[in-house]
Coordinates of C-alpha atoms in Angstrom, one line a residue:
X1 CA -23.5 26.0 -22.4
X2 CA -20.7 26.4 -19.8
X3 CA -23.3 27.3 -17.1
X4 CA -25.4 24.2 -18.1
X5 CA -22.3 22.0 -18.0
X6 CA -21.3 23.3 -14.6
X7 CA -24.8 22.7 -13.2
X8 CA -24.7 19.2 -14.7
X9 CA -21.4 18.4 -13.0
X10 CA -22.5 19.8 -9.6
X11 CA -25.6 17.6 -9.7
X12 CA -23.6 14.5 -10.5
X13 CA -22.1 12.9 -7.4
X14 CA -19.4 10.3 -7.1
X15 CA -18.7 8.6 -3.8
X16 CA -15.4 6.9 -3.2
X17 CA -16.0 4.3 -0.5
X18 CA -14.0 1.9 1.5
X19 CA -16.5 -0.9 2.4
X20 CA -17.0 -2.2 5.9
X21 CA -15.5 -5.5 6.9
X22 CA -18.2 -7.7 5.5
X23 CA -16.4 -11.1 5.7
X24 CA -13.7 -12.1 8.1
X25 CA -12.6 -10.1 11.0
X26 CA -10.0 -7.7 9.7
X27 CA -9.8 -4.9 7.1
X28 CA -7.2 -5.0 4.4
X29 CA -4.7 -2.1 4.4
X30 CA -5.2 -0.5 1.0
X31 CA -2.1 1.7 0.6
X32 CA 0.6 -1.1 0.9
X33 CA -2.1 -3.6 -0.2
X34 CA -0.3 -6.7 1.1
X35 CA -1.2 -6.7 4.9
X36 CA -4.2 -6.3 7.1
X37 CA -4.8 -3.0 9.0
X38 CA -3.2 -2.5 12.4
X39 CA -3.6 1.3 12.4
X40 CA -5.6 3.3 9.9
X41 CA -3.8 4.8 6.9
X42 CA -5.6 7.2 4.6
X43 CA -5.5 6.0 1.0
X44 CA -3.5 8.7 -0.4
X45 CA -3.6 7.2 -3.9
X46 CA -7.4 7.2 -4.0
X47 CA -7.5 10.7 -2.5
X48 CA -5.5 11.9 -5.5
X49 CA -8.1 10.5 -7.8
X50 CA -10.8 12.3 -5.7
X51 CA -9.0 15.6 -6.2
X52 CA -8.8 15.2 -10.0
X53 CA -12.5 14.6 -10.1
X54 CA -13.4 17.4 -7.7
X55 CA -11.2 19.9 -9.5
X56 CA -13.1 19.2 -12.7
X57 CA -16.3 20.4 -11.1
X58 CA -18.0 17.2 -9.9
X59 CA -19.4 16.7 -6.4
X60 CA -17.4 14.1 -4.5
X61 CA -17.6 12.3 -1.2
X62 CA -15.0 10.1 0.5
X63 CA -16.4 7.5 2.9
X64 CA -14.1 5.2 5.0
X65 CA -16.5 2.6 6.5
X66 CA -13.6 0.9 8.3
X67 CA -12.4 4.1 10.0
X68 CA -16.1 4.9 10.9
X69 CA -16.3 1.4 12.4
X70 CA -19.4 0.6 10.4
X71 CA -20.9 -2.8 10.6
X72 CA -22.7 -4.4 7.6
X73 CA -26.0 -2.8 8.6
X74 CA -24.4 0.7 8.7
X75 CA -23.0 0.2 5.3
X76 CA -26.3 -1.0 3.9
X77 CA -28.2 1.9 5.5
X78 CA -25.7 4.4 4.0
X79 CA -26.2 3.0 0.5
X80 CA -29.9 3.0 0.9
X81 CA -30.0 6.7 1.8
X82 CA -27.2 8.0 -0.3
X83 CA -28.0 9.8 -3.5
X84 CA -24.7 9.3 -5.4
X85 CA -24.7 8.7 -9.2
X86 CA -21.6 6.5 -9.1
X87 CA -19.7 4.5 -6.5
X88 CA -16.0 3.8 -6.7
X89 CA -14.0 1.1 -4.7
X90 CA -10.2 0.8 -4.5
X91 CA -9.6 -2.9 -4.3
X92 CA -6.4 -4.8 -3.3
X93 CA -5.8 -8.5 -3.3
X94 CA -6.6 -8.9 0.4
X95 CA -9.8 -7.0 0.0
X96 CA -11.0 -8.8 -3.1
X97 CA -13.7 -11.1 -1.6
X98 CA -14.9 -8.4 0.8
X99 CA -15.2 -5.8 -2.0
X100 CA -17.1 -8.2 -4.2
X101 CA -19.6 -8.7 -1.4
X102 CA -19.9 -4.9 -1.1
X103 CA -20.5 -4.7 -4.8
X104 CA -23.4 -7.3 -4.5
X105 CA -24.9 -5.2 -1.6
X106 CA -24.8 -2.0 -3.7
X107 CA -26.1 -3.8 -6.8
X108 CA -29.0 -5.4 -4.9
X109 CA -30.1 -1.9 -3.6
X110 CA -29.3 0.0 -6.8
X111 CA -29.5 -2.4 -9.8
X112 CA -28.2 -0.1 -12.5
X113 CA -25.9 2.4 -10.8
X114 CA -22.4 2.4 -12.3
X115 CA -19.8 0.9 -9.9
X116 CA -16.1 1.5 -10.7
X117 CA -13.4 -0.7 -9.4
X118 CA -9.7 0.4 -9.4
X119 CA -6.5 -0.8 -7.8
X120 CA -4.3 -3.9 -8.3
X121 CA -6.9 -6.6 -7.7
X122 CA -9.3 -5.6 -10.4
X123 CA -6.4 -4.7 -12.7
X124 CA -5.3 -8.4 -12.5
X125 CA -8.6 -10.3 -11.8
X126 CA -10.6 -8.5 -14.6
X127 CA -13.2 -11.2 -15.1
X128 CA -14.0 -11.6 -11.4
X129 CA -14.6 -7.9 -10.9
X130 CA -17.1 -7.6 -13.8
X131 CA -20.2 -9.5 -12.6
X132 CA -22.5 -7.3 -14.7
X133 CA -22.7 -4.6 -17.4
X134 CA -23.0 -1.7 -15.1
X135 CA -19.6 -2.3 -13.5
X136 CA -16.4 -0.9 -14.8
X137 CA -12.7 -1.4 -14.1
X138 CA -10.1 1.3 -14.3
X139 CA -6.9 -0.5 -14.9
X140 CA -3.4 0.7 -13.9
X141 CA -3.0 4.4 -13.1
X142 CA -6.5 5.6 -12.3
X143 CA -6.5 9.4 -12.3
X144 CA -7.2 10.5 -15.9
X145 CA -9.0 7.3 -16.9
X146 CA -11.5 7.8 -14.0
X147 CA -12.0 11.4 -14.9
X148 CA -12.8 10.5 -18.6
X149 CA -15.1 7.7 -17.4
X150 CA -17.1 10.0 -15.1
X151 CA -17.3 12.7 -17.7
X152 CA -18.7 10.2 -20.1
X153 CA -21.3 9.0 -17.6
X154 CA -22.4 12.5 -16.7
X155 CA -23.1 13.3 -20.3
X156 CA -24.6 9.9 -21.1
X157 CA -21.9 9.2 -23.7
X158 CA -20.4 6.0 -25.1
X159 CA -17.4 5.3 -22.9
X160 CA -16.1 2.2 -24.7
X161 CA -13.3 4.1 -26.4
X162 CA -11.7 5.4 -23.2
X163 CA -8.2 4.0 -22.7
X164 CA -7.5 1.8 -19.7
X165 CA -11.0 0.5 -18.8
X166 CA -12.6 -3.0 -18.8
X167 CA -16.4 -3.6 -19.0
X168 CA -18.9 -6.1 -20.1
X169 CA -21.0 -5.9 -23.3
X170 CA -23.5 -8.5 -24.4
X171 CA -22.0 -10.8 -21.8
X172 CA -18.5 -10.5 -23.1
X173 CA -15.6 -8.8 -21.3
X174 CA -14.1 -5.9 -23.3
X175 CA -10.6 -4.5 -22.5
X176 CA -9.9 -1.2 -24.1
X177 CA -6.3 -0.4 -25.0
X178 CA -4.0 0.5 -22.1
X179 CA -3.2 4.0 -21.1
X180 CA 0.4 5.0 -21.1
X181 CA 1.8 5.8 -17.6
X182 CA 1.7 9.4 -16.5
X183 CA 5.0 11.0 -17.5
X184 CA 4.9 14.1 -15.3
X185 CA 3.8 13.4 -11.8
X186 CA 4.1 17.2 -11.0
X187 CA 1.0 17.6 -13.2
X188 CA -1.2 15.8 -10.6
X189 CA -3.0 17.7 -7.9
X190 CA -2.3 17.0 -4.2
X191 CA -4.6 14.5 -2.4
X192 CA -8.0 15.6 -1.1
X193 CA -7.0 15.6 2.5
X194 CA -9.8 18.1 3.3
X195 CA -12.2 15.2 3.0
X196 CA -10.7 13.3 5.9
X197 CA -10.5 13.9 9.6
X198 CA -6.7 14.1 10.1
X199 CA -7.1 13.7 13.9
X200 CA -8.3 10.1 13.4
X201 CA -5.0 8.9 11.9
X202 CA -2.0 8.0 14.1
X203 CA 1.2 6.3 13.0
X204 CA 2.7 4.6 16.1
X205 CA 6.2 4.8 14.5
X206 CA 5.8 8.6 14.5
X207 CA 4.7 10.0 17.9
X208 CA 3.8 13.5 16.6
X209 CA 0.2 13.7 15.4
X210 CA -1.6 14.5 13.1
X211 CA 0.3 12.5 10.6
X212 CA -0.2 11.9 6.9
X213 CA 1.4 9.7 4.2
X214 CA 3.0 11.4 1.3
X215 CA 4.1 9.8 -2.0
X216 CA 6.8 11.4 -4.1
X217 CA 7.4 8.7 -6.8
X218 CA 6.0 5.7 -8.6
X219 CA 7.8 2.4 -8.9
X220 CA 11.2 1.1 -8.0
X221 CA 13.9 0.2 -10.6
X222 CA 14.9 -3.1 -8.9
X223 CA 13.7 -6.6 -9.8
X224 CA 12.9 -8.5 -6.6
X225 CA 10.9 -11.5 -7.7
X226 CA 8.5 -11.6 -4.8
X227 CA 7.9 -7.8 -4.5
X228 CA 4.3 -6.5 -3.9
X229 CA 4.8 -2.8 -4.1
X230 CA 2.4 -0.2 -2.9
X231 CA -1.1 -0.7 -4.3
X232 CA -1.0 2.0 -7.0
X233 CA 2.5 1.0 -8.1
X234 CA 1.3 -2.6 -8.3
X235 CA -1.7 -1.7 -10.4
X236 CA 0.6 0.3 -12.7
X237 CA 3.1 -2.5 -12.9
X238 CA 0.5 -5.2 -13.7
X239 CA -1.0 -3.2 -16.5
X240 CA 2.3 -2.2 -18.0
X241 CA 3.7 -5.7 -17.9
X242 CA 0.6 -7.0 -19.7
X243 CA 1.6 -5.0 -22.8
X244 CA 5.4 -4.7 -22.5
X245 CA 6.6 -7.7 -20.5
X246 CA 8.6 -5.5 -18.1
X247 CA 8.1 -3.0 -15.2
X248 CA 7.1 0.5 -16.1
X249 CA 9.6 3.4 -15.9
X250 CA 10.2 5.0 -12.6
X251 CA 8.6 8.4 -12.2
X252 CA 9.7 11.0 -9.7
X253 CA 8.0 14.2 -8.6
X254 CA 10.4 17.1 -8.5
X255 CA 11.8 18.2 -5.2
X256 CA 10.1 21.6 -5.7
X257 CA 6.7 20.0 -6.2
X258 CA 7.2 17.8 -3.1
X259 CA 8.2 20.8 -1.0
X260 CA 5.2 22.7 -2.2
X261 CA 3.0 19.9 -0.8
X262 CA 5.0 19.9 2.5
X263 CA 4.4 23.6 3.0
X264 CA 0.6 23.1 2.5
X265 CA 0.7 20.2 5.0
X266 CA 2.4 22.5 7.6
X267 CA -0.3 25.1 7.1
X268 CA -3.0 22.4 7.6
X269 CA -1.5 21.4 10.9
X270 CA 0.2 18.2 10.1
X271 CA 3.3 17.3 12.3
X272 CA 4.6 14.0 11.0
X273 CA 4.9 12.3 7.6
X274 CA 5.4 8.8 6.4
X275 CA 6.8 8.7 2.9
X276 CA 5.0 5.7 1.2
X277 CA 7.3 5.5 -1.8
X278 CA 8.4 2.0 -2.7
X279 CA 11.9 3.5 -2.6
X280 CA 12.1 7.0 -1.2
X281 CA 15.9 7.5 -1.8
X282 CA 16.1 7.3 -5.6
X283 CA 18.1 10.5 -6.2
X284 CA 20.5 11.6 -3.5
X285 CA 20.3 15.3 -4.5
X286 CA 16.5 15.2 -4.6
X287 CA 16.5 13.6 -1.2
X288 CA 18.8 16.2 0.2
X289 CA 16.5 19.0 -1.0
X290 CA 13.4 17.4 0.5
X291 CA 15.3 16.8 3.8
X292 CA 16.3 20.5 3.9
X293 CA 12.6 21.4 3.6
X294 CA 11.5 18.8 6.2
X295 CA 14.1 20.3 8.6
X296 CA 12.9 23.9 8.0
X297 CA 9.3 23.0 8.4
X298 CA 10.0 21.0 11.6
X299 CA 8.4 17.7 10.5
X300 CA 9.3 14.3 12.0
X301 CA 9.1 11.6 9.4
X302 CA 10.0 8.1 8.2
X303 CA 10.4 6.2 4.9
X304 CA 11.1 3.0 3.2
X305 CA 14.6 2.3 1.7
X306 CA 16.9 -0.3 0.4
X307 CA 20.1 -0.9 2.4
X308 CA 22.3 0.0 -0.6
X309 CA 20.9 3.5 -0.7
X310 CA 21.9 4.3 2.9
X311 CA 25.4 5.7 3.0
X312 CA 26.8 7.8 5.9
X313 CA 26.2 11.1 4.1
X314 CA 22.5 10.5 3.4
X315 CA 21.8 8.9 6.8
X316 CA 23.3 11.9 8.6
X317 CA 21.3 14.3 6.4
X318 CA 18.1 12.3 7.1
X319 CA 18.8 12.3 10.9
X320 CA 19.4 16.0 11.0
X321 CA 16.1 16.7 9.2
X322 CA 13.9 14.8 11.7
X323 CA 13.9 11.2 10.3
X324 CA 12.7 8.8 13.0
X325 CA 12.6 5.5 11.3
X326 CA 13.5 3.7 8.1
X327 CA 11.8 0.5 6.9
X328 CA 14.4 -1.7 5.3
X329 CA 13.4 -4.8 3.3
X330 CA 16.2 -7.0 4.5
X331 CA 14.1 -10.2 3.9
X332 CA 16.9 -12.6 4.7
X333 CA 20.5 -12.8 6.1
X334 CA 21.4 -15.6 3.7
X335 CA 23.3 -14.5 0.6
X336 CA 22.1 -17.4 -1.5
X337 CA 18.5 -16.5 -0.8
X338 CA 19.1 -12.8 -1.6
X339 CA 20.6 -13.8 -4.9
X340 CA 17.8 -16.2 -5.7
X341 CA 15.1 -13.5 -5.2
X342 CA 17.2 -10.9 -7.3
X343 CA 17.4 -8.6 -4.3
X344 CA 20.6 -7.0 -5.6
X345 CA 22.0 -6.4 -2.1
X346 CA 24.4 -8.3 0.2
X347 CA 24.2 -9.4 3.8
X348 CA 27.1 -7.1 4.5
X349 CA 25.3 -4.1 3.0
X350 CA 22.2 -4.8 5.1
X351 CA 24.3 -5.1 8.3
X352 CA 26.2 -1.9 7.5
X353 CA 22.9 0.1 6.8
X354 CA 21.3 -1.1 10.1
X355 CA 24.4 -0.1 12.1
X356 CA 24.5 3.3 10.3
X357 CA 20.9 4.1 11.2
X358 CA 21.4 3.2 14.8
X359 CA 24.6 5.3 14.9
X360 CA 22.6 8.4 13.9
X361 CA 19.6 7.7 16.1
X362 CA 17.2 6.5 13.4
X363 CA 15.1 3.5 14.3
X364 CA 15.9 0.5 12.0
X365 CA 12.6 -1.2 11.1
X366 CA 13.6 -4.5 9.6
X367 CA 11.3 -6.4 7.3
X368 CA 11.9 -10.2 7.2
X369 CA 10.3 -12.5 4.7
X370 CA 10.4 -16.3 5.4
X371 CA 9.8 -18.6 2.4
X372 CA 11.0 -16.3 -0.4
X373 CA 12.9 -19.2 -1.9
X374 CA 13.1 -23.0 -1.9
X375 CA 16.5 -22.4 -0.4
X376 CA 14.9 -21.4 2.9
X377 CA 15.6 -24.0 5.7
X378 CA 15.3 -24.1 9.4
X379 CA 19.0 -23.3 9.5
X380 CA 18.6 -20.1 7.4
X381 CA 15.7 -19.1 9.7
X382 CA 17.8 -19.7 12.8
X383 CA 20.6 -17.5 11.3
X384 CA 18.1 -14.7 10.7
X385 CA 17.1 -14.9 14.4
X386 CA 20.8 -14.8 15.4
X387 CA 21.6 -11.7 13.2
X388 CA 18.5 -9.8 14.4
X389 CA 19.6 -10.4 18.0
X390 CA 23.2 -9.3 17.3
X391 CA 22.2 -6.2 15.4
X392 CA 19.8 -5.1 18.2
X393 CA 17.1 -4.0 15.7
X394 CA 14.6 -1.5 16.9
X395 CA 11.6 -3.3 15.3
X396 CA 11.1 -6.4 13.1
X397 CA 8.2 -7.3 10.9
X398 CA 8.2 -11.1 10.4
X399 CA 6.1 -12.1 7.4
X400 CA 5.7 -15.2 5.3
X401 CA 6.0 -14.5 1.6
X402 CA 2.7 -14.7 -0.3
X403 CA 3.2 -15.2 -4.0
X404 CA 0.8 -12.5 -5.2
X405 CA -0.6 -12.8 -8.8
X406 CA 1.3 -10.4 -10.9
X407 CA 4.7 -11.2 -9.4
X408 CA 7.5 -13.3 -10.9
X409 CA 7.5 -15.5 -7.8
X410 CA 3.8 -16.3 -8.3
X411 CA 4.7 -17.9 -11.7
X412 CA 7.7 -19.8 -10.1
X413 CA 5.5 -21.2 -7.3
X414 CA 2.7 -22.1 -9.6
X415 CA 4.9 -23.8 -12.2
X416 CA 6.6 -25.9 -9.5
X417 CA 3.4 -26.8 -7.8
X418 CA 4.4 -25.3 -4.4
X419 CA 0.9 -23.8 -3.7
X420 CA -0.9 -25.8 -0.9
X421 CA -4.3 -25.5 -2.6
X422 CA -3.2 -25.3 -6.2
X423 CA -3.2 -21.5 -6.5
X424 CA -3.0 -18.2 -4.6
X425 CA -5.5 -17.3 -1.9
X426 CA -5.7 -14.3 0.4
X427 CA -4.2 -14.9 3.8
X428 CA -2.7 -12.9 6.6
X429 CA 1.0 -12.9 5.7
X430 CA 2.0 -12.3 9.3
X431 CA 0.6 -15.7 10.3
X432 CA -0.3 -18.0 7.4
X433 CA 1.6 -19.7 4.5
X434 CA 0.0 -20.8 1.3
X435 CA 3.1 -22.6 0.0
X436 CA 5.2 -25.6 0.9
X437 CA 8.8 -26.2 -0.3
X438 CA 10.8 -29.4 -0.4
X439 CA 13.0 -28.1 2.5
X440 CA 10.4 -26.2 4.4
X441 CA 6.8 -27.0 5.1
X442 CA 3.8 -24.6 5.5
X443 CA 3.7 -25.4 9.2
X444 CA 7.4 -24.7 9.6
X445 CA 7.1 -21.2 8.0
X446 CA 4.1 -20.4 10.2
X447 CA 6.0 -21.5 13.3
X448 CA 9.0 -19.4 12.2
X449 CA 7.0 -16.2 12.2
X450 CA 5.4 -17.0 15.6
X451 CA 8.8 -17.9 17.2
X452 CA 10.4 -14.8 15.6
X453 CA 7.8 -12.6 17.2
X454 CA 8.1 -14.3 20.6
X455 CA 11.9 -14.0 20.6
X456 CA 11.9 -10.4 19.6
X457 CA 8.9 -8.7 21.1
X458 CA 8.9 -10.5 24.4
X459 CA 12.6 -10.2 25.0
X460 CA 13.5 -8.2 28.1
X461 CA 15.8 -5.9 26.0
X462 CA 12.9 -4.9 23.7
X463 CA 10.4 -4.4 26.5
X464 CA 12.7 -2.2 28.6
X465 CA 13.8 -0.1 25.7
X466 CA 10.2 0.6 24.5
X467 CA 8.2 0.9 27.7
X468 CA 9.7 4.3 28.4
X469 CA 8.8 5.5 24.8
X470 CA 5.1 5.5 25.3
X471 CA 3.8 9.0 25.5
X472 CA 0.2 8.2 25.9
X473 CA -2.1 5.4 26.8
X474 CA -3.1 5.3 23.1
X475 CA 0.5 4.6 22.1
X476 CA 0.6 1.7 24.6
X477 CA -2.7 0.3 23.5
X478 CA -1.8 0.4 19.8
X479 CA 1.5 -1.5 20.5
X480 CA -0.4 -4.1 22.6
X481 CA -3.0 -4.5 19.8
X482 CA -0.2 -5.0 17.3
X483 CA 1.5 -7.6 19.4
X484 CA -1.8 -9.4 20.1
X485 CA -2.5 -9.7 16.4
X486 CA 1.0 -11.0 15.7
X487 CA 0.7 -13.7 18.3
X488 CA -2.9 -14.6 18.1
X489 CA -3.3 -18.0 16.3

């Protein structure tokens, strides 16, 4: 029986696929989930699901059509020739329309094959992602739900009682009970990096290649009303809020488990790491242990953090262990706006953190969000420009807030009728606004981002400081491409 079971699994193939760009001009970035791709990032969340399936004996494939630069014809040709039993697509809000087109292409070519959607977009937009009765949604955390679903398909069993799925039966959408969040992240295997070509991924913020993202936790304990966390965290959050009305508990991998993964990455030839946690520094002692290993293994790395987690002790420890950048969600230099969005930080704290990073030679990458509040005005925007100039930030990402469905800010904007077209729609948050406030119009927010990029990236100080940092033509080209996309109308 075991031999038959193993043979059955090995003859049952699941392909996890990132579809080509089928509509529009740019691919959605599926790890952060709230921007369009500038440089490719392997979907570390999806690759963890792949490992779970592979370790249970099934044949798997991981296909990144965007990285392969496939056009629609290439995507169609692949589906025609491929012999998979199931396709799985990780969908985020910005990829929603594109992924539904991909679904229709697959369905036209293979009318009854099961297609699985997972990620924040299908977790929220359940009805829209279920056009037929051979399509299934894995809501929230996907690892074990996906495994049970595939096990059921491979044995031709009834899957309707699996927790955390949605599907259609007799034309009606069925939502099974939610699955509780995974309590022990150390129980999960490491992502299936052996299925990707590590030499195709380069993070311009980390000059040493090959690089890989690493995730050591899930969720952030803070309550920012606009926050669109990483795509897995967002799916987890949407699902948990639906049942409990609050964010799910934060889960941390142990330092020992993280260090075990770092040692494997070193053996595999990786040289740099970006920690994709929504908040990397959640425990100072845990962070110190991880930093010690990063130093010993000679990695260069970067992470995301809140300003109030960056005291002198931890910043010095990070600098000594090879940290090259920290992304800080400053959002605004106006205290009333920070209070409105429940940021839980102060302008003074943000300024102090940026100065500390610069003191220890860590690049301060500041994230600014225009339009997070009806309190935003041309005066608060001008003050943000002024503070950025005075602080001499290393890099700034200017965005316009997009009230994503599933956030508290979405409800506020909808209830106050601040959406331009009545509701959310997918746009490039580095260029386009979908809201208008009493004190600030859509056009003024879009102009604010454009002017911010001009002031910062075309300033003589920024150009002189960065022109000497390019190690290769590829570095220079990536930076130019990023600037072009920021400034292109």
